């Protein structure tokens, strides 16, 4: 499948993923590139950082900088609005998963 189609489709999944982790602990870019990679999402800094910035602009994430081993690292945590959206996304994701797996198990796919 074309890379762009895959990216478009899974961008929302990625954002939910980021919210999920940022709601639990402070996250940072390279850590999330690794984490998303573990889940099969091939994202580089050129994709991930703009997404993090955009989500911060939308008020879903907030960030702060900390110097780690002599380098400035930006950490992100979920805001209250981000956590609310995550709860909603969780409900919808479950509904979607239940529905598409039902078809799968019925053997129509
Ligand atoms: Zn994860």
PDB file of C-alpha atoms and ligand atoms in Angstrom:
ATOM      1  CA  UNK A   1       0.000   0.000   0.000  1.00  0.00           C
ATOM      2  CA  UNK A   2       1.093   3.516  -0.672  1.00  0.00           C
ATOM      3  CA  UNK A   3       2.987   4.994   2.261  1.00  0.00           C
ATOM      4  CA  UNK A   4       0.887   8.146   2.272  1.00  0.00           C
ATOM      5  CA  UNK A   5      -2.384   6.227   2.551  1.00  0.00           C
ATOM      6  CA  UNK A   6      -0.981   4.221   5.439  1.00  0.00           C
ATOM      7  CA  UNK A   7       0.233   7.390   7.154  1.00  0.00           C
ATOM      8  CA  UNK A   8      -3.117   9.149   6.719  1.00  0.00           C
ATOM      9  CA  UNK A   9      -5.034   6.200   8.104  1.00  0.00           C
ATOM     10  CA  UNK A  10      -2.821   5.557  11.076  1.00  0.00           C
ATOM     11  CA  UNK A  11      -2.130   9.155  12.052  1.00  0.00           C
ATOM     12  CA  UNK A  12      -5.159   9.142  14.339  1.00  0.00           C
ATOM     13  CA  UNK A  13      -4.067   5.842  15.881  1.00  0.00           C
ATOM     14  CA  UNK A  14      -0.660   7.371  16.497  1.00  0.00           C
ATOM     15  CA  UNK A  15      -2.174  10.390  18.219  1.00  0.00           C
ATOM     16  CA  UNK A  16      -4.284   8.192  20.483  1.00  0.00           C
ATOM     17  CA  UNK A  17      -1.148   6.237  21.272  1.00  0.00           C
ATOM     18  CA  UNK A  18       0.744   9.388  22.171  1.00  0.00           C
ATOM     19  CA  UNK A  19      -2.118  10.605  24.353  1.00  0.00           C
ATOM     20  CA  UNK A  20      -2.286   7.254  26.091  1.00  0.00           C
ATOM     21  CA  UNK A  21       1.382   7.342  27.037  1.00  0.00           C
ATOM     22  CA  UNK A  22       1.443  11.055  27.835  1.00  0.00           C
ATOM     23  CA  UNK A  23      -1.511  10.531  30.203  1.00  0.00           C
ATOM     24  CA  UNK A  24       0.557   8.023  32.177  1.00  0.00           C
ATOM     25  CA  UNK A  25       3.962   9.671  32.271  1.00  0.00           C
ATOM     26  CA  UNK A  26       5.997  12.427  30.662  1.00  0.00           C
ATOM     27  CA  UNK A  27       7.067  11.289  27.207  1.00  0.00           C
ATOM     28  CA  UNK A  28       9.703  12.550  24.780  1.00  0.00           C
ATOM     29  CA  UNK A  29      10.295  12.256  21.054  1.00  0.00           C
ATOM     30  CA  UNK A  30      12.945   9.594  20.610  1.00  0.00           C
ATOM     31  CA  UNK A  31      11.284   7.437  23.264  1.00  0.00           C
ATOM     32  CA  UNK A  32       8.001   7.580  21.335  1.00  0.00           C
ATOM     33  CA  UNK A  33       9.661   6.873  17.984  1.00  0.00           C
ATOM     34  CA  UNK A  34      10.911   3.657  19.563  1.00  0.00           C
ATOM     35  CA  UNK A  35       7.583   2.891  21.232  1.00  0.00           C
ATOM     36  CA  UNK A  36       5.595   3.460  18.048  1.00  0.00           C
ATOM     37  CA  UNK A  37       8.127   1.392  16.123  1.00  0.00           C
ATOM     38  CA  UNK A  38       7.524  -1.447  18.556  1.00  0.00           C
ATOM     39  CA  UNK A  39       3.858  -1.271  17.583  1.00  0.00           C
ATOM     40  CA  UNK A  40       4.633  -1.322  13.857  1.00  0.00           C
ATOM     41  CA  UNK A  41       4.434   2.421  13.164  1.00  0.00           C
ATOM     42  CA  UNK A  42       7.465   3.536  11.243  1.00  0.00           C
ATOM     43  CA  UNK A  43       7.797   7.208  12.145  1.00  0.00           C
ATOM     44  CA  UNK A  44      10.810   9.436  12.039  1.00  0.00           C
ATOM     45  CA  UNK A  45      11.419  12.719  13.856  1.00  0.00           C
ATOM     46  CA  UNK A  46      10.173  14.628  10.782  1.00  0.00           C
ATOM     47  CA  UNK A  47       6.736  13.121  11.306  1.00  0.00           C
ATOM     48  CA  UNK A  48       6.588  12.786  15.061  1.00  0.00           C
ATOM     49  CA  UNK A  49       7.775  16.215  16.196  1.00  0.00           C
ATOM     50  CA  UNK A  50       5.258  18.192  14.119  1.00  0.00           C
ATOM     51  CA  UNK A  51       2.499  15.912  15.462  1.00  0.00           C
ATOM     52  CA  UNK A  52       3.592  16.570  19.056  1.00  0.00           C
ATOM     53  CA  UNK A  53       3.768  20.327  18.400  1.00  0.00           C
ATOM     54  CA  UNK A  54       0.361  20.324  16.782  1.00  0.00           C
ATOM     55  CA  UNK A  55      -1.199  18.390  19.641  1.00  0.00           C
ATOM     56  CA  UNK A  56       0.296  20.895  22.050  1.00  0.00           C
ATOM     57  CA  UNK A  57      -1.132  23.761  20.008  1.00  0.00           C
ATOM     58  CA  UNK A  58      -4.514  22.051  20.173  1.00  0.00           C
ATOM     59  CA  UNK A  59      -4.249  21.973  23.958  1.00  0.00           C
ATOM     60  CA  UNK A  60      -4.057  18.185  24.205  1.00  0.00           C
ATOM     61  CA  UNK A  61      -0.451  18.093  25.409  1.00  0.00           C
ATOM     62  CA  UNK A  62       1.707  20.430  27.451  1.00  0.00           C
ATOM     63  CA  UNK A  63       5.471  20.414  27.452  1.00  0.00           C
ATOM     64  CA  UNK A  64       8.500  21.429  29.451  1.00  0.00           C
ATOM     65  CA  UNK A  65      12.210  21.238  28.816  1.00  0.00           C
ATOM     66  CA  UNK A  66      14.756  19.491  30.947  1.00  0.00           C
ATOM     67  CA  UNK A  67      18.481  19.059  30.462  1.00  0.00           C
ATOM     68  CA  UNK A  68      19.371  15.371  30.323  1.00  0.00           C
ATOM     69  CA  UNK A  69      23.019  14.364  29.959  1.00  0.00           C
ATOM     70  CA  UNK A  70      23.883  17.836  28.751  1.00  0.00           C
ATOM     71  CA  UNK A  71      21.153  17.970  26.125  1.00  0.00           C
ATOM     72  CA  UNK A  72      17.822  19.769  26.233  1.00  0.00           C
ATOM     73  CA  UNK A  73      14.943  17.339  26.046  1.00  0.00           C
ATOM     74  CA  UNK A  74      11.302  18.347  25.679  1.00  0.00           C
ATOM     75  CA  UNK A  75       8.832  16.299  27.682  1.00  0.00           C
ATOM     76  CA  UNK A  76       5.117  16.132  26.989  1.00  0.00           C
ATOM     77  CA  UNK A  77       2.240  15.279  29.284  1.00  0.00           C
ATOM     78  CA  UNK A  78      -1.482  15.078  28.534  1.00  0.00           C
ATOM     79  CA  UNK A  79      -3.618  18.039  29.592  1.00  0.00           C
ATOM     80  CA  UNK A  80      -7.091  17.609  31.102  1.00  0.00           C
ATOM     81  CA  UNK A  81      -8.538  18.175  27.613  1.00  0.00           C
ATOM     82  CA  UNK A  82      -6.152  15.538  26.279  1.00  0.00           C
ATOM     83  CA  UNK A  83      -7.277  13.057  28.933  1.00  0.00           C
ATOM     84  CA  UNK A  84     -10.933  13.742  28.151  1.00  0.00           C
ATOM     85  CA  UNK A  85     -10.290  13.146  24.462  1.00  0.00           C
ATOM     86  CA  UNK A  86      -8.417   9.962  25.306  1.00  0.00           C
ATOM     87  CA  UNK A  87     -11.377   8.622  27.290  1.00  0.00           C
ATOM     88  CA  UNK A  88     -13.656   9.338  24.335  1.00  0.00           C
ATOM     89  CA  UNK A  89     -11.173   7.796  21.875  1.00  0.00           C
ATOM     90  CA  UNK A  90     -10.895   4.712  24.063  1.00  0.00           C
ATOM     91  CA  UNK A  91     -14.660   4.168  23.924  1.00  0.00           C
ATOM     92  CA  UNK A  92     -14.794   4.670  20.175  1.00  0.00           C
ATOM     93  CA  UNK A  93     -11.748   2.506  19.554  1.00  0.00           C
ATOM     94  CA  UNK A  94     -13.328  -0.344  21.496  1.00  0.00           C
ATOM     95  CA  UNK A  95     -16.540  -0.037  19.559  1.00  0.00           C
ATOM     96  CA  UNK A  96     -14.642  -0.024  16.272  1.00  0.00           C
ATOM     97  CA  UNK A  97     -12.491  -2.986  17.255  1.00  0.00           C
ATOM     98  CA  UNK A  98     -15.536  -4.957  18.391  1.00  0.00           C
ATOM     99  CA  UNK A  99     -17.282  -4.288  15.105  1.00  0.00           C
ATOM    100  CA  UNK A 100     -14.449  -5.041  12.709  1.00  0.00           C
ATOM    101  CA  UNK A 101     -13.433  -8.155  14.600  1.00  0.00           C
ATOM    102  CA  UNK A 102     -16.982  -9.408  14.569  1.00  0.00           C
ATOM    103  CA  UNK A 103     -16.863  -9.390  10.763  1.00  0.00           C
ATOM    104  CA  UNK A 104     -13.450 -11.022  10.828  1.00  0.00           C
ATOM    105  CA  UNK A 105     -14.717 -13.842  13.016  1.00  0.00           C
ATOM    106  CA  UNK A 106     -17.779 -14.264  10.809  1.00  0.00           C
ATOM    107  CA  UNK A 107     -15.403 -15.039   7.976  1.00  0.00           C
ATOM    108  CA  UNK A 108     -16.564 -12.329   5.590  1.00  0.00           C
ATOM    109  CA  UNK A 109     -13.197 -10.670   5.183  1.00  0.00           C
TER     110      UNK A 109
HETATM  111 ZN1  LIG B   1       2.411   2.047  23.315  1.00  0.00          ZN
END
